[in-house]
Amino acid sequence: MAIIELDQVGVRYGGVQALTDVSFTVEEGSITGLIGPNGAGKTTLIDTLTGMTSYTGSIRYEGEAIDRWAAHKRSRHGLVRSFQSVELFHDLTVRENMQVYADRHGIRNRIRNFRKGAGTDESIEEALDLFGVGWTVDRFPGDLPHGIQRVVSIARALVSRPKVLLLDEPAAGLEAGETRELAEHLRAAVEKLGVTVFLIDHDMDLVLGHCETVHVINFGRWIASGTPQMIREDPAVLQAYLGAPATVPAGSEEGAR
Ligand code: ATP
């Protein structure tokens, strides 16, 4: 079943047409990827899903049109994103960072009240354990390596128990081994928590190696959808990536479903 359906979605920023008539679906319980060259409109597309930019066309979520839903309503209903930058609060421990994210309705009050001993949340340890970083819970982010901070920031997005996790370049700055582990952890999140993962990334090993379905946009327009194998061989995709097949590397199919 499709949990997200985009129908002719378009975004214009002044004179820039960032997205034009983009239509595709995201299956519930899948890891779905979105790729496209620089400036293709990938982040803009996530912004349309989270309600952070206005758009034309329509988006359905769990079968319901959400075009009139504000960003906070979308997030409360389980459409949750992570950002390209890590964005952890460095003067709060990892646990406290997770608590901030868990209570998205009163974020300022929550930060103020932290040191007074806000209760722990089972979902915090569960999310950290799922990503193999449970040991960080009482550390400060600044004391952790960058790769670990990034994984913590992704785990943090799970603490509010999203239905759909929207990840903007989760593998940015990760080593190849770390990216592989991240993909395994995302698969565990899908299987254990039933979350749907929609990610954009330039790391082709992550996208083509670990997503069941991949959508491709270029210059704001949809150009292809399919399995990683279909995408690797799609002439329009190869042309978008400078017409050179080598720019869409073979990658590993391990872990792909
Ligand atoms: P990258 O892979 O480089 O991160 P992207 O595929 O995520 O790129 P977007 O960031 O969505 O692409 O940008 C799509 C187009 O919209 C680009 O031409 C970009 O310059 C433009 N754009 C994005 N945000 C804005 C904005 N707030 N105002 C004006 N133009 C914007």
CSV table of C-alpha atoms and ligand atoms in Angstrom, one decimal:
chain,number,residue,atom,x,y,z
A,1,MET,CA,0.0,0.0,0.0
A,2,ALA,CA,1.2,3.5,-0.8
A,3,ILE,CA,1.8,5.6,2.3
A,4,ILE,CA,2.7,8.7,0.3
A,5,GLU,CA,1.3,9.7,-3.1
A,6,LEU,CA,2.6,12.7,-4.9
A,7,ASP,CA,0.4,14.0,-7.7
A,8,GLN,CA,1.8,16.6,-10.1
A,9,VAL,CA,3.7,18.4,-7.3
A,10,GLY,CA,5.3,21.7,-8.4
A,11,VAL,CA,7.4,24.3,-6.5
A,12,ARG,CA,8.5,27.7,-7.7
A,13,TYR,CA,11.0,29.9,-5.8
A,14,GLY,CA,10.7,33.3,-7.6
A,15,GLY,CA,12.1,32.7,-11.0
A,16,VAL,CA,13.3,29.2,-10.2
A,17,GLN,CA,11.0,26.3,-11.0
A,18,ALA,CA,12.4,23.9,-8.5
A,19,LEU,CA,9.9,21.1,-9.1
A,20,THR,CA,7.5,20.5,-12.0
A,21,ASP,CA,4.6,18.0,-12.0
A,22,VAL,CA,6.4,15.3,-10.0
A,23,SER,CA,4.3,12.2,-9.4
A,24,PHE,CA,5.3,9.0,-7.7
A,25,THR,CA,4.4,6.9,-4.7
A,26,VAL,CA,6.2,5.5,-1.6
A,27,GLU,CA,5.2,2.1,-0.4
A,28,GLU,CA,4.5,1.6,3.3
A,29,GLY,CA,7.3,-0.3,5.1
A,30,SER,CA,9.8,0.3,2.3
A,31,ILE,CA,13.2,2.0,2.1
A,32,THR,CA,12.7,4.2,-0.9
A,33,GLY,CA,15.4,6.4,-2.4
A,34,LEU,CA,15.3,9.7,-4.3
A,35,ILE,CA,18.3,10.6,-6.4
A,36,GLY,CA,19.1,13.3,-8.9
A,37,PRO,CA,22.1,15.5,-9.8
A,38,ASN,CA,22.9,18.7,-7.8
A,39,GLY,CA,20.0,21.1,-7.8
A,40,ALA,CA,17.6,18.5,-9.1
A,41,GLY,CA,15.0,19.5,-6.4
A,42,LYS,CA,15.5,16.6,-3.9
A,43,THR,CA,15.6,18.7,-0.7
A,44,THR,CA,12.7,20.8,-2.1
A,45,LEU,CA,10.7,17.6,-2.5
A,46,ILE,CA,11.3,16.7,1.2
A,47,ASP,CA,10.2,20.2,2.0
A,48,THR,CA,6.9,19.7,0.2
A,49,LEU,CA,6.3,16.5,2.2
A,50,THR,CA,7.0,18.1,5.5
A,51,GLY,CA,5.0,21.2,4.7
A,52,MET,CA,8.1,23.5,4.8
A,53,THR,CA,7.4,25.0,1.4
A,54,SER,CA,4.2,25.8,-0.5
A,55,TYR,CA,3.5,23.8,-3.7
A,56,THR,CA,1.0,23.1,-6.4
A,57,GLY,CA,-0.4,19.7,-7.0
A,58,SER,CA,-1.3,17.3,-4.3
A,59,ILE,CA,0.2,15.0,-1.7
A,60,ARG,CA,-1.7,12.2,0.0
A,61,TYR,CA,-0.5,10.6,3.2
A,62,GLU,CA,-2.1,7.3,4.3
A,63,GLY,CA,-4.7,8.0,1.6
A,64,GLU,CA,-5.6,11.5,2.8
A,65,ALA,CA,-4.8,14.8,1.1
A,66,ILE,CA,-2.6,16.7,3.4
A,67,ASP,CA,-2.0,19.8,1.3
A,68,ARG,CA,-3.7,22.1,3.9
A,69,TRP,CA,-1.8,20.5,6.8
A,70,ALA,CA,0.8,22.8,8.4
A,71,ALA,CA,4.3,21.4,9.1
A,72,HIS,CA,3.6,20.7,12.8
A,73,LYS,CA,0.5,18.7,12.0
A,74,ARG,CA,2.4,16.6,9.5
A,75,SER,CA,5.1,15.9,12.0
A,76,ARG,CA,2.6,15.1,14.7
A,77,HIS,CA,1.0,12.6,12.3
A,78,GLY,CA,4.3,10.8,11.8
A,79,LEU,CA,6.0,12.5,8.8
A,80,VAL,CA,9.3,13.3,10.4
A,81,ARG,CA,12.6,14.5,8.7
A,82,SER,CA,16.2,14.6,9.6
A,83,PHE,CA,18.4,17.4,8.2
A,84,GLN,CA,21.6,17.4,6.2
A,85,SER,CA,23.5,18.9,9.1
A,86,VAL,CA,23.8,17.0,12.4
A,87,GLU,CA,22.1,19.7,14.5
A,88,LEU,CA,22.6,18.2,18.0
A,89,PHE,CA,22.6,20.6,21.0
A,90,HIS,CA,26.1,20.4,22.3
A,91,ASP,CA,25.3,21.5,25.8
A,92,LEU,CA,22.8,18.7,26.2
A,93,THR,CA,23.6,15.0,26.6
A,94,VAL,CA,22.4,12.6,23.9
A,95,ARG,CA,19.5,11.5,26.1
A,96,GLU,CA,18.5,15.1,26.5
A,97,ASN,CA,18.8,15.8,22.8
A,98,MET,CA,16.5,12.8,22.2
A,99,GLN,CA,14.0,14.2,24.8
A,100,VAL,CA,13.9,17.5,23.0
A,101,TYR,CA,13.0,15.8,19.8
A,102,ALA,CA,10.4,13.5,21.6
A,103,ASP,CA,8.4,16.5,22.7
A,104,ARG,CA,8.0,18.5,19.6
A,105,HIS,CA,5.1,20.5,20.8
A,106,GLY,CA,6.8,22.6,23.4
A,107,ILE,CA,10.4,22.5,22.4
A,108,ARG,CA,11.5,25.7,24.1
A,109,ASN,CA,9.8,24.8,27.4
A,110,ARG,CA,11.3,21.4,27.2
A,111,ILE,CA,14.9,22.7,26.9
A,112,ARG,CA,14.3,25.0,29.8
A,113,ASN,CA,13.0,22.2,32.0
A,114,PHE,CA,15.6,19.6,31.2
A,115,ARG,CA,17.9,20.1,34.1
A,116,LYS,CA,15.0,19.7,36.4
A,117,GLY,CA,14.9,16.1,35.6
A,118,ALA,CA,12.6,15.3,32.7
A,119,GLY,CA,11.6,11.6,32.8
A,120,THR,CA,13.4,9.0,30.5
A,121,ASP,CA,11.6,7.7,27.5
A,122,GLU,CA,11.9,4.0,26.6
A,123,SER,CA,11.8,5.0,23.0
A,124,ILE,CA,15.1,6.9,23.4
A,125,GLU,CA,17.1,3.8,24.4
A,126,GLU,CA,15.3,1.7,21.9
A,127,ALA,CA,16.1,4.1,19.1
A,128,LEU,CA,19.8,4.4,20.1
A,129,ASP,CA,20.2,0.6,20.5
A,130,LEU,CA,18.6,0.1,17.2
A,131,PHE,CA,21.4,2.1,15.6
A,132,GLY,CA,24.1,0.5,17.7
A,133,VAL,CA,24.8,3.7,19.7
A,134,GLY,CA,23.1,3.0,23.0
A,135,TRP,CA,26.5,3.6,24.7
A,136,THR,CA,26.3,7.3,23.8
A,137,VAL,CA,23.2,8.0,25.9
A,138,ASP,CA,24.8,10.0,28.7
A,139,ARG,CA,27.6,11.5,26.6
A,140,PHE,CA,27.8,15.0,25.2
A,141,PRO,CA,27.7,15.1,21.3
A,142,GLY,CA,30.9,17.1,21.2
A,143,ASP,CA,32.8,14.2,22.7
A,144,LEU,CA,31.7,11.8,20.0
A,145,PRO,CA,33.2,11.3,16.6
A,146,HIS,CA,31.4,13.0,13.7
A,147,GLY,CA,30.1,9.7,12.3
A,148,ILE,CA,28.6,8.7,15.6
A,149,GLN,CA,27.0,12.2,16.0
A,150,ARG,CA,25.4,11.7,12.6
A,151,VAL,CA,24.0,8.3,13.5
A,152,VAL,CA,22.7,9.7,16.8
A,153,SER,CA,21.0,12.5,14.9
A,154,ILE,CA,19.2,10.0,12.7
A,155,ALA,CA,18.2,7.8,15.7
A,156,ARG,CA,16.9,10.9,17.3
A,157,ALA,CA,14.3,11.3,14.5
A,158,LEU,CA,12.9,7.9,15.5
A,159,VAL,CA,12.2,8.8,19.1
A,160,SER,CA,9.0,10.5,18.2
A,161,ARG,CA,7.9,7.2,16.6
A,162,PRO,CA,7.4,8.5,13.1
A,163,LYS,CA,5.5,6.5,10.5
A,164,VAL,CA,7.7,7.9,7.7
A,165,LEU,CA,11.3,8.9,8.3
A,166,LEU,CA,12.5,11.4,5.7
A,167,LEU,CA,16.3,11.5,5.6
A,168,ASP,CA,18.2,14.2,3.8
A,169,GLU,CA,21.6,12.9,2.9
A,170,PRO,CA,22.0,10.6,5.9
A,171,ALA,CA,25.4,9.2,4.6
A,172,ALA,CA,27.0,12.6,4.2
A,173,GLY,CA,30.4,12.5,5.9
A,174,LEU,CA,30.2,8.8,6.7
A,175,GLU,CA,32.9,6.3,5.8
A,176,ALA,CA,31.9,3.4,3.5
A,177,GLY,CA,31.7,1.0,6.4
A,178,GLU,CA,29.6,3.4,8.5
A,179,THR,CA,27.2,3.9,5.6
A,180,ARG,CA,26.8,0.1,5.3
A,181,GLU,CA,26.0,-0.1,9.0
A,182,LEU,CA,23.6,2.8,8.7
A,183,ALA,CA,21.7,0.9,6.0
A,184,GLU,CA,21.5,-2.2,8.2
A,185,HIS,CA,20.2,-0.1,11.1
A,186,LEU,CA,17.6,1.5,8.8
A,187,ARG,CA,16.5,-1.9,7.7
A,188,ALA,CA,16.2,-2.9,11.4
A,189,ALA,CA,14.1,0.2,12.0
A,190,VAL,CA,11.8,-0.8,9.2
A,191,GLU,CA,11.4,-4.3,10.5
A,192,LYS,CA,11.2,-3.6,14.2
A,193,LEU,CA,9.3,-0.4,14.3
A,194,GLY,CA,7.4,-0.6,11.0
A,195,VAL,CA,8.6,2.8,9.9
A,196,THR,CA,8.8,3.7,6.2
A,197,VAL,CA,12.1,5.3,5.2
A,198,PHE,CA,12.4,7.8,2.3
A,199,LEU,CA,15.9,9.0,1.8
A,200,ILE,CA,17.8,11.2,-0.6
A,201,ASP,CA,21.6,10.8,-0.9
A,202,HIS,CA,24.4,11.2,-3.3
A,203,ASP,CA,25.9,8.0,-2.0
A,204,MET,CA,24.9,5.5,-4.7
A,205,ASP,CA,26.1,2.5,-2.7
A,206,LEU,CA,23.5,3.4,-0.1
A,207,VAL,CA,20.7,4.2,-2.5
A,208,LEU,CA,21.2,1.6,-5.1
A,209,GLY,CA,22.5,-1.0,-2.6
A,210,HIS,CA,19.8,-0.8,0.0
A,211,CYS,CA,16.5,0.8,-1.3
A,212,GLU,CA,13.8,-1.4,-2.8
A,213,THR,CA,12.6,1.4,-5.0
A,214,VAL,CA,14.4,4.4,-6.3
A,215,HIS,CA,12.9,7.5,-7.9
A,216,VAL,CA,15.0,9.9,-10.0
A,217,ILE,CA,14.4,13.6,-10.7
A,218,ASN,CA,16.4,16.0,-12.9
A,219,PHE,CA,15.9,19.7,-13.3
A,220,GLY,CA,12.9,19.4,-11.0
A,221,ARG,CA,11.2,16.8,-13.2
A,222,TRP,CA,10.6,13.1,-12.6
A,223,ILE,CA,12.6,11.0,-15.0
A,224,ALA,CA,12.5,7.4,-13.7
A,225,SER,CA,11.3,5.0,-11.0
A,226,GLY,CA,12.2,1.4,-10.4
A,227,THR,CA,14.3,-1.1,-8.7
A,228,PRO,CA,18.0,-0.3,-8.3
A,229,GLN,CA,18.8,-2.6,-11.2
A,230,MET,CA,16.3,-0.8,-13.4
A,231,ILE,CA,17.6,2.6,-12.4
A,232,ARG,CA,21.2,1.6,-13.2
A,233,GLU,CA,20.2,0.7,-16.7
A,234,ASP,CA,17.7,3.4,-17.4
A,235,PRO,CA,18.9,5.6,-20.4
A,236,ALA,CA,17.3,8.8,-19.0
A,237,VAL,CA,19.1,8.3,-15.7
A,238,LEU,CA,22.4,7.6,-17.3
A,239,GLN,CA,22.1,10.7,-19.4
A,240,ALA,CA,21.1,12.8,-16.4
A,241,TYR,CA,24.3,11.7,-14.7
A,242,LEU,CA,26.4,13.3,-17.5
A,243,GLY,CA,25.7,10.5,-19.9
A,244,ALA,CA,28.4,8.4,-18.4
A,245,PRO,CA,27.2,4.9,-17.1
A,246,ALA,CA,30.2,4.9,-14.7
A,247,THR,CA,28.6,7.8,-12.8
A,248,VAL,CA,25.9,5.4,-11.6
A,249,PRO,CA,28.2,2.8,-10.1
A,250,ALA,CA,27.3,-0.8,-9.8
A,251,GLY,CA,27.2,-0.8,-6.0
A,252,SER,CA,26.2,-3.7,-4.0
A,253,GLU,CA,22.7,-5.2,-4.1
A,254,GLU,CA,23.3,-6.8,-0.7
A,255,GLY,CA,20.5,-5.9,1.6
A,256,ALA,CA,18.2,-4.8,-1.2
A,257,ARG,CA,14.8,-6.4,-1.1
B,1,ATP,P1,21.7,19.2,-3.9
B,1,ATP,O1,21.8,17.8,-4.4
B,1,ATP,O2,22.7,20.1,-4.5
B,1,ATP,O3,21.4,19.3,-2.4
B,1,ATP,P2,18.8,19.3,-4.5
B,1,ATP,O4,18.5,18.3,-5.6
B,1,ATP,O5,18.5,19.0,-3.1
B,1,ATP,O6,20.3,19.7,-4.7
B,1,ATP,P3,17.3,21.7,-4.1
B,1,ATP,O7,18.1,22.1,-3.0
B,1,ATP,O8,15.9,21.2,-3.8
B,1,ATP,O9,18.0,20.6,-5.0
B,1,ATP,O10,17.2,22.9,-5.2
B,1,ATP,C1,16.4,22.8,-6.4
B,1,ATP,C2,16.5,24.2,-7.1
B,1,ATP,O11,15.8,25.1,-6.3
B,1,ATP,C3,17.9,24.7,-7.2
B,1,ATP,O12,18.0,25.4,-8.5
B,1,ATP,C4,18.0,25.6,-6.1
B,1,ATP,O13,19.0,26.6,-6.4
B,1,ATP,C5,16.6,26.2,-6.0
B,1,ATP,N1,16.3,26.6,-4.6
B,1,ATP,C6,16.2,25.7,-3.5
B,1,ATP,N2,15.8,26.4,-2.4
B,1,ATP,C7,15.6,27.7,-2.8
B,1,ATP,C8,15.1,28.9,-2.2
B,1,ATP,N3,14.8,28.9,-0.9
B,1,ATP,N4,15.0,30.0,-2.9
B,1,ATP,C9,15.3,30.0,-4.2
B,1,ATP,N5,15.7,28.9,-4.9
B,1,ATP,C10,15.9,27.8,-4.2
